[in-house]
PDB file of C-alpha atoms and ligand atoms in Angstrom:
ATOM      1  CA  MET A   1     -31.273  16.430  44.967  1.00 92.00           C
ATOM      2  CA  ILE A   2     -31.747  19.100  42.135  1.00 97.00           C
ATOM      3  CA  GLU A   3     -28.555  20.728  43.238  1.00 96.00           C
ATOM      4  CA  GLN A   4     -26.647  17.314  43.008  1.00 96.00           C
ATOM      5  CA  ILE A   5     -28.108  16.637  39.406  1.00 97.00           C
ATOM      6  CA  ALA A   6     -26.979  20.226  38.426  1.00 97.00           C
ATOM      7  CA  LYS A   7     -23.546  19.695  39.811  1.00 96.00           C
ATOM      8  CA  ALA A   8     -23.323  16.372  37.967  1.00 95.00           C
ATOM      9  CA  ILE A   9     -24.609  18.040  34.650  1.00 96.00           C
ATOM     10  CA  ILE A  10     -22.047  20.905  34.840  1.00 95.00           C
ATOM     11  CA  GLY A  11     -19.221  18.326  34.485  1.00 91.00           C
ATOM     12  CA  CYS A  12     -20.725  16.780  31.208  1.00 97.00           C
ATOM     13  CA  ASN A  13     -20.099  17.647  27.576  1.00 98.00           C
ATOM     14  CA  ARG A  14     -22.171  15.308  25.615  1.00 98.00           C
ATOM     15  CA  CYS A  15     -25.851  14.821  26.449  1.00 98.00           C
ATOM     16  CA  VAL A  16     -28.371  12.652  24.909  1.00 98.00           C
ATOM     17  CA  VAL A  17     -32.097  13.007  26.008  1.00 99.00           C
ATOM     18  CA  LEU A  18     -34.808  10.331  25.195  1.00 99.00           C
ATOM     19  CA  THR A  19     -38.352  11.500  25.411  1.00 99.00           C
ATOM     20  CA  GLY A  20     -41.567   9.616  25.467  1.00 98.00           C
ATOM     21  CA  ALA A  21     -45.336  10.462  25.587  1.00 96.00           C
ATOM     22  CA  GLY A  22     -45.025  11.731  29.101  1.00 97.00           C
ATOM     23  CA  ILE A  23     -43.233  15.001  28.064  1.00 98.00           C
ATOM     24  CA  SER A  24     -46.182  15.912  25.920  1.00 98.00           C
ATOM     25  CA  ALA A  25     -48.801  14.896  28.777  1.00 97.00           C
ATOM     26  CA  GLU A  26     -48.751  18.467  30.210  1.00 98.00           C
ATOM     27  CA  SER A  27     -49.558  19.797  26.609  1.00 98.00           C
ATOM     28  CA  GLY A  28     -52.693  17.792  26.730  1.00 96.00           C
ATOM     29  CA  VAL A  29     -51.510  14.719  24.480  1.00 95.00           C
ATOM     30  CA  PRO A  30     -52.783  11.603  25.979  1.00 91.00           C
ATOM     31  CA  THR A  31     -50.008   9.021  26.789  1.00 92.00           C
ATOM     32  CA  PHE A  32     -50.137   5.450  25.491  1.00 89.00           C
ATOM     33  CA  ARG A  33     -50.250   3.488  28.638  1.00 83.00           C
ATOM     34  CA  GLY A  34     -51.399   3.988  32.329  1.00 71.00           C
ATOM     35  CA  LYS A  35     -54.796   5.017  33.676  1.00 65.00           C
ATOM     36  CA  GLU A  36     -55.266   8.043  31.367  1.00 65.00           C
ATOM     37  CA  GLY A  37     -53.386   6.292  28.502  1.00 68.00           C
ATOM     38  CA  LEU A  38     -54.690   6.354  25.008  1.00 66.00           C
ATOM     39  CA  TRP A  39     -54.744   2.463  24.913  1.00 64.00           C
ATOM     40  CA  GLY A  40     -56.950   2.237  27.936  1.00 61.00           C
ATOM     41  CA  LYS A  41     -59.681   3.153  25.378  1.00 64.00           C
ATOM     42  CA  PHE A  42     -58.166   1.683  22.256  1.00 67.00           C
ATOM     43  CA  LYS A  43     -56.363  -1.553  21.809  1.00 64.00           C
ATOM     44  CA  ALA A  44     -52.741  -1.003  20.650  1.00 65.00           C
ATOM     45  CA  GLU A  45     -52.532  -4.146  18.607  1.00 62.00           C
ATOM     46  CA  GLU A  46     -55.665  -3.354  16.912  1.00 70.00           C
ATOM     47  CA  LEU A  47     -54.352   0.088  15.717  1.00 89.00           C
ATOM     48  CA  ALA A  48     -50.682   0.496  15.669  1.00 93.00           C
ATOM     49  CA  THR A  49     -49.723  -2.399  13.393  1.00 94.00           C
ATOM     50  CA  MET A  50     -49.542  -3.270   9.791  1.00 96.00           C
ATOM     51  CA  ASP A  51     -52.153  -6.080  10.264  1.00 94.00           C
ATOM     52  CA  ALA A  52     -54.586  -3.727  11.748  1.00 93.00           C
ATOM     53  CA  PHE A  53     -54.213  -1.362   8.722  1.00 96.00           C
ATOM     54  CA  VAL A  54     -54.561  -4.129   6.379  1.00 96.00           C
ATOM     55  CA  ALA A  55     -57.714  -5.411   8.051  1.00 94.00           C
ATOM     56  CA  ASN A  56     -59.287  -2.158   8.978  1.00 92.00           C
ATOM     57  CA  PRO A  57     -57.691   0.899   7.322  1.00 95.00           C
ATOM     58  CA  ASP A  58     -60.645   3.081   8.035  1.00 94.00           C
ATOM     59  CA  ILE A  59     -60.519   2.483  11.717  1.00 91.00           C
ATOM     60  CA  VAL A  60     -56.793   2.938  11.795  1.00 94.00           C
ATOM     61  CA  TRP A  61     -57.192   6.270   9.921  1.00 95.00           C
ATOM     62  CA  GLU A  62     -60.063   7.395  12.304  1.00 92.00           C
ATOM     63  CA  TRP A  63     -57.590   6.978  15.132  1.00 91.00           C
ATOM     64  CA  TYR A  64     -54.756   8.919  13.428  1.00 94.00           C
ATOM     65  CA  SER A  65     -57.062  11.619  12.080  1.00 93.00           C
ATOM     66  CA  TRP A  66     -58.271  12.176  15.651  1.00 91.00           C
ATOM     67  CA  ARG A  67     -54.861  12.325  17.072  1.00 93.00           C
ATOM     68  CA  ARG A  68     -53.559  14.566  14.245  1.00 95.00           C
ATOM     69  CA  ASN A  69     -56.310  17.108  15.094  1.00 94.00           C
ATOM     70  CA  LEU A  70     -55.609  16.883  18.780  1.00 94.00           C
ATOM     71  CA  MET A  71     -51.871  17.372  18.161  1.00 96.00           C
ATOM     72  CA  SER A  72     -52.552  20.318  15.795  1.00 95.00           C
ATOM     73  CA  GLU A  73     -54.209  22.177  18.466  1.00 97.00           C
ATOM     74  CA  VAL A  74     -51.685  21.767  21.449  1.00 98.00           C
ATOM     75  CA  GLU A  75     -48.589  23.855  22.205  1.00 98.00           C
ATOM     76  CA  PRO A  76     -45.242  22.773  23.691  1.00 98.00           C
ATOM     77  CA  ASN A  77     -45.261  22.922  27.553  1.00 99.00           C
ATOM     78  CA  PRO A  78     -42.390  24.339  29.910  1.00 98.00           C
ATOM     79  CA  GLY A  79     -40.703  20.817  29.729  1.00 99.00           C
ATOM     80  CA  HIS A  80     -40.277  21.088  25.940  1.00 99.00           C
ATOM     81  CA  TYR A  81     -39.009  24.589  26.219  1.00 99.00           C
ATOM     82  CA  ALA A  82     -36.568  23.786  28.976  1.00 98.00           C
ATOM     83  CA  LEU A  83     -35.072  20.986  26.974  1.00 98.00           C
ATOM     84  CA  ALA A  84     -34.508  23.361  23.986  1.00 98.00           C
ATOM     85  CA  GLU A  85     -32.662  25.680  26.269  1.00 98.00           C
ATOM     86  CA  LEU A  86     -30.843  23.037  28.101  1.00 98.00           C
ATOM     87  CA  ALA A  87     -28.740  22.403  24.859  1.00 98.00           C
ATOM     88  CA  LYS A  88     -26.510  25.443  25.556  1.00 97.00           C
ATOM     89  CA  TRP A  89     -24.872  23.743  28.369  1.00 97.00           C
ATOM     90  CA  PHE A  90     -23.223  21.054  26.211  1.00 98.00           C
ATOM     91  CA  ASP A  91     -20.774  20.733  23.355  1.00 98.00           C
ATOM     92  CA  SER A  92     -23.194  18.095  21.930  1.00 98.00           C
ATOM     93  CA  PHE A  93     -26.860  17.727  22.819  1.00 98.00           C
ATOM     94  CA  VAL A  94     -29.038  15.214  20.763  1.00 98.00           C
ATOM     95  CA  LEU A  95     -32.653  14.929  21.432  1.00 98.00           C
ATOM     96  CA  VAL A  96     -34.130  11.510  20.722  1.00 99.00           C
ATOM     97  CA  THR A  97     -37.844  11.373  20.850  1.00 99.00           C
ATOM     98  CA  GLN A  98     -40.348   8.444  20.490  1.00 98.00           C
ATOM     99  CA  ASN A  99     -43.120  11.129  19.943  1.00 98.00           C
ATOM    100  CA  VAL A 100     -44.683  11.837  16.675  1.00 98.00           C
ATOM    101  CA  ASP A 101     -46.175  15.120  17.608  1.00 98.00           C
ATOM    102  CA  GLY A 102     -43.332  17.475  16.646  1.00 98.00           C
ATOM    103  CA  LEU A 103     -43.550  19.520  19.825  1.00 98.00           C
ATOM    104  CA  HIS A 104     -39.816  19.439  20.509  1.00 98.00           C
ATOM    105  CA  ARG A 105     -39.195  21.140  17.021  1.00 98.00           C
ATOM    106  CA  THR A 106     -41.993  23.752  17.694  1.00 98.00           C
ATOM    107  CA  ALA A 107     -40.176  24.527  21.114  1.00 98.00           C
ATOM    108  CA  GLY A 108     -36.937  25.257  19.343  1.00 98.00           C
ATOM    109  CA  SER A 109     -34.877  22.045  19.853  1.00 98.00           C
ATOM    110  CA  LYS A 110     -32.373  21.548  17.058  1.00 97.00           C
ATOM    111  CA  ASP A 111     -30.777  18.174  16.750  1.00 97.00           C
ATOM    112  CA  ILE A 112     -33.749  15.950  16.913  1.00 98.00           C
ATOM    113  CA  LEU A 113     -34.038  12.201  16.050  1.00 98.00           C
ATOM    114  CA  GLU A 114     -37.651  11.204  15.610  1.00 98.00           C
ATOM    115  CA  LEU A 115     -37.467   7.346  16.335  1.00 98.00           C
ATOM    116  CA  HIS A 116     -40.969   6.600  15.448  1.00 98.00           C
ATOM    117  CA  GLY A 117     -41.646   8.958  12.512  1.00 98.00           C
ATOM    118  CA  ASN A 118     -43.979  12.048  12.510  1.00 97.00           C
ATOM    119  CA  ILE A 119     -47.725  11.935  12.425  1.00 97.00           C
ATOM    120  CA  ASN A 120     -48.005  14.662   9.954  1.00 95.00           C
ATOM    121  CA  ARG A 121     -46.263  12.905   7.263  1.00 96.00           C
ATOM    122  CA  ASN A 122     -47.860  10.413   5.013  1.00 97.00           C
ATOM    123  CA  LYS A 123     -46.406   7.513   2.857  1.00 97.00           C
ATOM    124  CA  CYS A 124     -47.472   4.738   0.636  1.00 98.00           C
ATOM    125  CA  VAL A 125     -48.186   1.463   2.540  1.00 98.00           C
ATOM    126  CA  LYS A 126     -46.633  -0.568  -0.445  1.00 98.00           C
ATOM    127  CA  CYS A 127     -43.749   1.387  -1.956  1.00 98.00           C
ATOM    128  CA  ASN A 128     -43.022   3.732   0.923  1.00 96.00           C
ATOM    129  CA  GLN A 129     -43.033   6.736  -1.490  1.00 97.00           C
ATOM    130  CA  PRO A 130     -43.736  10.064   0.518  1.00 97.00           C
ATOM    131  CA  PHE A 131     -47.179  11.559  -0.004  1.00 96.00           C
ATOM    132  CA  PRO A 132     -47.663  15.193   0.705  1.00 90.00           C
ATOM    133  CA  GLU A 133     -48.066  15.917   4.380  1.00 87.00           C
ATOM    134  CA  HIS A 134     -50.597  17.940   6.236  1.00 80.00           C
ATOM    135  CA  ILE A 135     -53.228  16.514   3.818  1.00 85.00           C
ATOM    136  CA  GLU A 136     -56.381  15.593   5.702  1.00 88.00           C
ATOM    137  CA  ILE A 137     -57.324  12.102   5.110  1.00 93.00           C
ATOM    138  CA  ASP A 138     -60.950  10.893   4.923  1.00 94.00           C
ATOM    139  CA  PRO A 139     -60.918   7.400   6.539  1.00 95.00           C
ATOM    140  CA  ASN A 140     -63.697   6.315   4.240  1.00 95.00           C
ATOM    141  CA  ASP A 141     -61.956   7.410   1.014  1.00 96.00           C
ATOM    142  CA  ILE A 142     -58.119   6.902   1.732  1.00 97.00           C
ATOM    143  CA  PRO A 143     -56.094   8.237  -1.213  1.00 97.00           C
ATOM    144  CA  ALA A 144     -54.009   6.036  -3.393  1.00 97.00           C
ATOM    145  CA  CYS A 145     -50.289   6.282  -4.173  1.00 97.00           C
ATOM    146  CA  PRO A 146     -49.884   7.935  -7.583  1.00 96.00           C
ATOM    147  CA  ALA A 147     -46.804   5.592  -8.263  1.00 97.00           C
ATOM    148  CA  CYS A 148     -48.082   2.184  -7.238  1.00 98.00           C
ATOM    149  CA  GLY A 149     -51.864   2.488  -6.260  1.00 97.00           C
ATOM    150  CA  GLY A 150     -51.107   1.423  -2.636  1.00 98.00           C
ATOM    151  CA  LYS A 151     -53.092   2.930   0.136  1.00 98.00           C
ATOM    152  CA  ILE A 152     -51.688   6.026   1.954  1.00 98.00           C
ATOM    153  CA  ARG A 153     -50.757   5.495   5.612  1.00 98.00           C
ATOM    154  CA  PRO A 154     -49.192   7.847   8.262  1.00 97.00           C
ATOM    155  CA  ASP A 155     -45.507   7.833   8.323  1.00 97.00           C
ATOM    156  CA  VAL A 156     -45.033   6.407  11.790  1.00 98.00           C
ATOM    157  CA  VAL A 157     -43.447   3.230  13.022  1.00 98.00           C
ATOM    158  CA  TRP A 158     -45.846   0.421  14.056  1.00 97.00           C
ATOM    159  CA  PHE A 159     -44.974  -2.664  16.139  1.00 95.00           C
ATOM    160  CA  GLY A 160     -43.012  -5.195  14.085  1.00 95.00           C
ATOM    161  CA  GLU A 161     -41.609  -2.574  11.869  1.00 97.00           C
ATOM    162  CA  MET A 162     -37.930  -1.414  11.483  1.00 98.00           C
ATOM    163  CA  LEU A 163     -36.944   2.029  12.627  1.00 98.00           C
ATOM    164  CA  ASP A 164     -35.288   4.056  10.058  1.00 98.00           C
ATOM    165  CA  ALA A 165     -31.744   2.781   9.940  1.00 98.00           C
ATOM    166  CA  GLY A 166     -29.900   6.171   9.789  1.00 98.00           C
ATOM    167  CA  VAL A 167     -31.979   7.444  12.811  1.00 98.00           C
ATOM    168  CA  ILE A 168     -31.599   4.627  15.143  1.00 98.00           C
ATOM    169  CA  ASN A 169     -27.944   3.884  14.286  1.00 98.00           C
ATOM    170  CA  ARG A 170     -26.949   7.662  14.994  1.00 98.00           C
ATOM    171  CA  ALA A 171     -29.099   7.343  18.347  1.00 99.00           C
ATOM    172  CA  PHE A 172     -27.066   4.419  19.385  1.00 98.00           C
ATOM    173  CA  ASP A 173     -23.788   6.101  18.337  1.00 98.00           C
ATOM    174  CA  GLU A 174     -24.550   9.249  20.328  1.00 98.00           C
ATOM    175  CA  SER A 175     -25.809   7.282  23.309  1.00 98.00           C
ATOM    176  CA  ALA A 176     -22.606   5.246  23.406  1.00 98.00           C
ATOM    177  CA  ARG A 177     -20.546   8.551  23.439  1.00 98.00           C
ATOM    178  CA  ALA A 178     -22.684  10.538  25.912  1.00 98.00           C
ATOM    179  CA  ASP A 179     -21.427  11.322  29.395  1.00 98.00           C
ATOM    180  CA  LEU A 180     -25.129  12.320  30.342  1.00 98.00           C
ATOM    181  CA  PHE A 181     -28.281  10.546  29.481  1.00 98.00           C
ATOM    182  CA  LEU A 182     -31.720  12.014  30.453  1.00 98.00           C
ATOM    183  CA  LEU A 183     -34.671   9.668  30.155  1.00 99.00           C
ATOM    184  CA  VAL A 184     -37.874  11.674  30.214  1.00 99.00           C
ATOM    185  CA  GLY A 185     -41.461  10.640  30.298  1.00 98.00           C
ATOM    186  CA  THR A 186     -41.128   7.242  28.917  1.00 98.00           C
ATOM    187  CA  SER A 187     -42.395   3.806  30.282  1.00 96.00           C
ATOM    188  CA  ALA A 188     -39.122   2.435  28.697  1.00 98.00           C
ATOM    189  CA  ILE A 189     -40.709  -0.805  27.596  1.00 95.00           C
ATOM    190  CA  VAL A 190     -40.633  -0.251  23.889  1.00 95.00           C
ATOM    191  CA  TYR A 191     -37.503  -1.494  21.971  1.00 97.00           C
ATOM    192  CA  PRO A 192     -35.240  -0.492  20.514  1.00 98.00           C
ATOM    193  CA  ALA A 193     -35.746   2.950  21.988  1.00 98.00           C
ATOM    194  CA  ALA A 194     -35.430   1.516  25.682  1.00 98.00           C
ATOM    195  CA  GLN A 195     -32.024   0.037  24.836  1.00 98.00           C
ATOM    196  CA  LEU A 196     -30.496   3.468  24.342  1.00 99.00           C
ATOM    197  CA  PRO A 197     -30.258   4.481  28.011  1.00 98.00           C
ATOM    198  CA  VAL A 198     -28.787   1.013  28.732  1.00 98.00           C
ATOM    199  CA  GLU A 199     -26.078   1.482  26.145  1.00 98.00           C
ATOM    200  CA  ALA A 200     -25.232   4.814  27.578  1.00 98.00           C
ATOM    201  CA  LYS A 201     -25.073   3.597  31.033  1.00 98.00           C
ATOM    202  CA  HIS A 202     -22.854   0.681  30.174  1.00 98.00           C
ATOM    203  CA  ALA A 203     -20.485   3.197  28.386  1.00 98.00           C
ATOM    204  CA  GLY A 204     -20.256   5.192  31.720  1.00 98.00           C
ATOM    205  CA  ALA A 205     -22.941   7.921  31.177  1.00 98.00           C
ATOM    206  CA  THR A 206     -24.685   9.312  34.166  1.00 98.00           C
ATOM    207  CA  LEU A 207     -28.418   8.430  33.878  1.00 98.00           C
ATOM    208  CA  VAL A 208     -31.132  10.762  35.095  1.00 98.00           C
ATOM    209  CA  GLU A 209     -34.799   9.628  34.961  1.00 98.00           C
ATOM    210  CA  ILE A 210     -37.685  12.205  35.193  1.00 98.00           C
ATOM    211  CA  ASN A 211     -41.011  10.351  35.458  1.00 98.00           C
ATOM    212  CA  PRO A 212     -43.578  10.377  38.190  1.00 98.00           C
ATOM    213  CA  GLU A 213     -43.641   6.665  38.030  1.00 97.00           C
ATOM    214  CA  GLU A 214     -40.885   4.057  38.178  1.00 98.00           C
ATOM    215  CA  THR A 215     -40.066   2.152  35.119  1.00 98.00           C
ATOM    216  CA  PRO A 216     -38.032  -1.060  34.359  1.00 98.00           C
ATOM    217  CA  LEU A 217     -35.048   1.121  33.952  1.00 98.00           C
ATOM    218  CA  THR A 218     -35.377   3.061  37.246  1.00 98.00           C
ATOM    219  CA  PHE A 219     -33.037   0.552  39.107  1.00 98.00           C
ATOM    220  CA  MET A 220     -30.063   1.604  36.949  1.00 98.00           C
ATOM    221  CA  ALA A 221     -30.632   5.377  37.072  1.00 98.00           C
ATOM    222  CA  ASP A 222     -28.169   7.610  38.965  1.00 98.00           C
ATOM    223  CA  PHE A 223     -31.029   9.822  39.889  1.00 98.00           C
ATOM    224  CA  HIS A 224     -34.893   9.224  39.566  1.00 98.00           C
ATOM    225  CA  VAL A 225     -36.918  12.338  39.711  1.00 98.00           C
ATOM    226  CA  GLY A 226     -40.551  11.526  40.470  1.00 98.00           C
ATOM    227  CA  GLU A 227     -42.004  14.759  39.159  1.00 98.00           C
ATOM    228  CA  PRO A 228     -43.842  15.887  36.049  1.00 98.00           C
ATOM    229  CA  SER A 229     -41.172  16.875  33.628  1.00 98.00           C
ATOM    230  CA  GLY A 230     -42.876  20.235  32.835  1.00 98.00           C
ATOM    231  CA  GLN A 231     -42.351  21.105  36.552  1.00 98.00           C
ATOM    232  CA  PHE A 232     -38.917  19.797  37.130  1.00 98.00           C
ATOM    233  CA  LEU A 233     -37.080  20.794  33.872  1.00 98.00           C
ATOM    234  CA  PRO A 234     -37.493  24.541  34.223  1.00 98.00           C
ATOM    235  CA  ARG A 235     -36.346  24.218  37.796  1.00 98.00           C
ATOM    236  CA  LEU A 236     -33.338  22.319  36.685  1.00 98.00           C
ATOM    237  CA  LEU A 237     -32.320  25.233  34.489  1.00 98.00           C
ATOM    238  CA  GLN A 238     -32.619  27.599  37.367  1.00 98.00           C
ATOM    239  CA  ALA A 239     -30.354  25.250  39.497  1.00 97.00           C
ATOM    240  CA  LEU A 240     -27.786  25.280  36.781  1.00 97.00           C
ATOM    241  CA  GLU A 241     -27.749  29.004  36.584  1.00 96.00           C
ATOM    242  CA  ALA A 242     -27.461  29.192  40.277  1.00 95.00           C
ATOM    243  CA  ALA A 243     -24.587  26.712  40.336  1.00 93.00           C
ATOM    244  CA  VAL A 244     -22.392  28.709  38.192  1.00 91.00           C
ATOM    245  CA  HIS A 245     -23.154  32.116  39.637  1.00 85.00           C
TER     246      HIS A 245
HETATM  247  C1  LIG B 301     -44.856  11.459  32.576  1.00 69.05           C
HETATM  248  C2  LIG B 301     -45.878  12.554  32.701  1.00 69.05           C
HETATM  249  C3  LIG B 301     -45.286  13.820  33.016  1.00 69.05           C
HETATM  250  C4  LIG B 301     -46.776  10.727  32.423  1.00 69.05           C
HETATM  251  N1  LIG B 301     -43.911  14.021  33.015  1.00 69.05           N
HETATM  252  N2  LIG B 301     -43.597  11.735  32.770  1.00 69.05           N
HETATM  253  C5  LIG B 301     -43.151  -9.265  20.807  1.00 69.05           C
HETATM  254  C6  LIG B 301     -44.006  -9.113  19.736  1.00 69.05           C
HETATM  255  C7  LIG B 301     -43.812  -8.167  18.729  1.00 69.05           C
HETATM  256  C8  LIG B 301     -42.765  -7.273  18.900  1.00 69.05           C
HETATM  257  C9  LIG B 301     -42.091  -7.304  19.947  1.00 69.05           C
HETATM  258  C10 LIG B 301     -42.224  -8.364  20.857  1.00 69.05           C
HETATM  259  N3  LIG B 301     -41.184  -8.139  21.849  1.00 69.05           N
HETATM  260  C11 LIG B 301     -40.561  -7.133  21.543  1.00 69.05           C
HETATM  261  C12 LIG B 301     -40.931  -6.579  20.391  1.00 69.05           C
HETATM  262  C13 LIG B 301     -40.561  -5.462  19.703  1.00 69.05           C
HETATM  263  C14 LIG B 301     -41.497  -4.162  19.973  1.00 69.05           C
HETATM  264  C15 LIG B 301     -41.492  -3.898  21.297  1.00 69.05           C
HETATM  265  O1  LIG B 301     -40.637  -3.206  22.010  1.00 69.05           O
HETATM  266  N4  LIG B 301     -42.707  -4.342  22.042  1.00 69.05           N
HETATM  267  C16 LIG B 301     -42.701  -4.077  23.420  1.00 69.05           C
HETATM  268  C17 LIG B 301     -44.093  -3.662  23.681  1.00 69.05           C
HETATM  269  C18 LIG B 301     -42.409  -5.429  24.053  1.00 69.05           C
HETATM  270  N5  LIG B 301     -40.800  -3.227  19.112  1.00 69.05           N
HETATM  271  C19 LIG B 301     -40.989  -2.895  17.764  1.00 69.05           C
HETATM  272  O2  LIG B 301     -41.738  -3.615  17.195  1.00 69.05           O
HETATM  273  C20 LIG B 301     -40.211  -1.890  17.197  1.00 69.05           C
HETATM  274  N6  LIG B 301     -39.556  -2.312  15.937  1.00 69.05           N
HETATM  275  C21 LIG B 301     -38.695  -3.286  16.098  1.00 69.05           C
HETATM  276  O3  LIG B 301     -38.316  -3.718  17.120  1.00 69.05           O
HETATM  277  O4  LIG B 301     -38.200  -3.661  14.824  1.00 69.05           O
HETATM  278  C22 LIG B 301     -37.470  -4.936  14.649  1.00 69.05           C
HETATM  279  C23 LIG B 301     -38.460  -6.104  14.622  1.00 69.05           C
HETATM  280  C24 LIG B 301     -39.001  -6.370  13.341  1.00 69.05           C
HETATM  281  C25 LIG B 301     -39.998  -7.173  13.096  1.00 69.05           C
HETATM  282  C26 LIG B 301     -40.434  -7.937  14.336  1.00 69.05           C
HETATM  283  C27 LIG B 301     -39.872  -7.787  15.600  1.00 69.05           C
HETATM  284  C28 LIG B 301     -38.991  -6.768  15.749  1.00 69.05           C
HETATM  285  C29 LIG B 301     -41.165  -0.739  16.795  1.00 69.05           C
HETATM  286  C30 LIG B 301     -41.781  -0.048  17.965  1.00 69.05           C
HETATM  287  C31 LIG B 301     -42.902   0.940  17.381  1.00 69.05           C
HETATM  288  C32 LIG B 301     -43.451   1.665  18.438  1.00 69.05           C
HETATM  289  N7  LIG B 301     -44.602   2.437  17.857  1.00 69.05           N
HETATM  290  C33 LIG B 301     -45.418   3.263  18.743  1.00 69.05           C
HETATM  291  C34 LIG B 301     -46.542   3.861  17.883  1.00 69.05           C
HETATM  292  C35 LIG B 301     -45.843   4.970  17.102  1.00 69.05           C
HETATM  293  C36 LIG B 301     -46.858   5.750  16.253  1.00 69.05           C
HETATM  294  C37 LIG B 301     -47.861   6.470  17.009  1.00 69.05           C
HETATM  295  O5  LIG B 301     -47.759   7.222  17.687  1.00 69.05           O
HETATM  296  O6  LIG B 301     -49.069   6.003  16.666  1.00 69.05           O
HETATM  297  O7  LIG B 301     -44.708   4.233  19.531  1.00 69.05           O
HETATM  298  S1  LIG B 301     -46.169   2.268  20.157  1.00 69.05           S
HETATM  299  C38 LIG B 301     -46.053   3.619  21.332  1.00 69.05           C
HETATM  300  O8  LIG B 301     -45.073   3.217  22.342  1.00 69.05           O
HETATM  301  C39 LIG B 301     -45.335   4.700  20.587  1.00 69.05           C
HETATM  302  C40 LIG B 301     -44.407   5.312  21.693  1.00 69.05           C
HETATM  303  O9  LIG B 301     -43.554   6.040  20.994  1.00 69.05           O
HETATM  304  C41 LIG B 301     -43.947   3.980  22.349  1.00 69.05           C
HETATM  305  C42 LIG B 301     -43.342   4.252  23.657  1.00 69.05           C
HETATM  306  O10 LIG B 301     -44.379   4.742  24.677  1.00 69.05           O
HETATM  307  P1  LIG B 301     -44.043   5.854  25.521  1.00 69.05           P
HETATM  308  O11 LIG B 301     -43.605   7.093  24.800  1.00 69.05           O
HETATM  309  O12 LIG B 301     -42.931   5.428  26.547  1.00 69.05           O
HETATM  310  O13 LIG B 301     -45.418   6.277  26.215  1.00 69.05           O
HETATM  311  P2  LIG B 301     -46.136   5.455  27.353  1.00 69.05           P
HETATM  312  O14 LIG B 301     -47.457   5.891  27.518  1.00 69.05           O
HETATM  313  O15 LIG B 301     -45.911   4.091  27.458  1.00 69.05           O
HETATM  314  O16 LIG B 301     -45.351   6.059  28.831  1.00 69.05           O
HETATM  315  C43 LIG B 301     -45.587   7.378  29.164  1.00 69.05           C
HETATM  316  C44 LIG B 301     -44.759   7.598  30.420  1.00 69.05           C
HETATM  317  O17 LIG B 301     -44.819   9.017  30.825  1.00 69.05           O
HETATM  318  C45 LIG B 301     -45.228   6.856  31.605  1.00 69.05           C
HETATM  319  O18 LIG B 301     -44.081   6.207  32.260  1.00 69.05           O
HETATM  320  C46 LIG B 301     -45.774   7.867  32.659  1.00 69.05           C
HETATM  321  O19 LIG B 301     -45.474   7.597  33.914  1.00 69.05           O
HETATM  322  C47 LIG B 301     -44.923   9.064  32.125  1.00 69.05           C
HETATM  323  N8  LIG B 301     -45.470  10.390  32.479  1.00 69.05           N
HETATM  324  N9  LIG B 301     -47.121  12.056  32.678  1.00 69.05           N
HETATM  325  C48 LIG B 301     -43.069  13.027  33.038  1.00 69.05           C
HETATM  326  N10 LIG B 301     -46.004  14.957  33.135  1.00 69.05           N
HETATM  327 ZN1  LIG B 302     -46.670   3.299  -3.752  1.00 69.05          ZN
END
């Protein structure tokens, strides 16, 4: 199948990739769902919502501080590096990620759309003004916004919150124009991100899903690769080289 996928890719000019927590799993970042997922231990609704932050800002910050520390210690894996290298095969290559860990940038990817923000940034919960990033937050002494006194929160997108309009609109535009869409390491259940591959497919793109598990979108994929992305993506690069030499 890998040769078939390589052959399909060589005919394509515009690629959009959507990644989720699974691409960073092999770097040691826990995913959200599934047996080993983050939310097996912590309840999502209790942590990744504005209601949770208003009720228990200290608990929410405990969780984010723990994840920040964890993410500051991990490195990109072969899957991230392979995606950075894959860009050279296309006229246009846009990497849309739901992840907040910044590992695609560290791996050298260029055109990145971070749909759910970045865990290293901070902002005011009331007026949204940015607060300096990479500042360690003490969950028991959360800093106040210099402009309005609101509590500082991580600059990520919680359930029930709108995604940045410029970012999500560009992701939809690029998806509608793509001739190849790679869906990598996401459970494809969180919207609007999970709508992007659907748009691409409806506009005629070839859809390739790379995920050891099936998802609600597997049925519409032209190819489903049931392997970890850190193993498959480097092999895909080799198959592309082999196909043109
Ligand atoms: C591997 C692997 C390996 C493992 N290789 N693969 C009802 C009530 C309220 C809201 C809604 C509702 N119905 C719909 C909504 C909308 C809601 C939504 O979609 N909910 C669904 C759960 C139903 N969406 C929103 O609220 C969004 N905003 C919005 O819609 O605005 C409009 C609106 C306004 C007001 C009201 C309602 C709507 C915002 C969504 C924000 C999501 N935020 C989070 C947290 C980000 C910050 C943080 O990191 O803390 O984003 S939640 C979490 O899920 C995180 C992720 O980015 C996102 C997606 O998860 P992902 O990445 O797919 O991870 P997993 O763990 O689910 O999957 C990992 C996959 O990897 C698995 O499939 C594995 O098999 C695979 N894997 N190892 C390859 N080695
Ligand atoms: Zn403020």
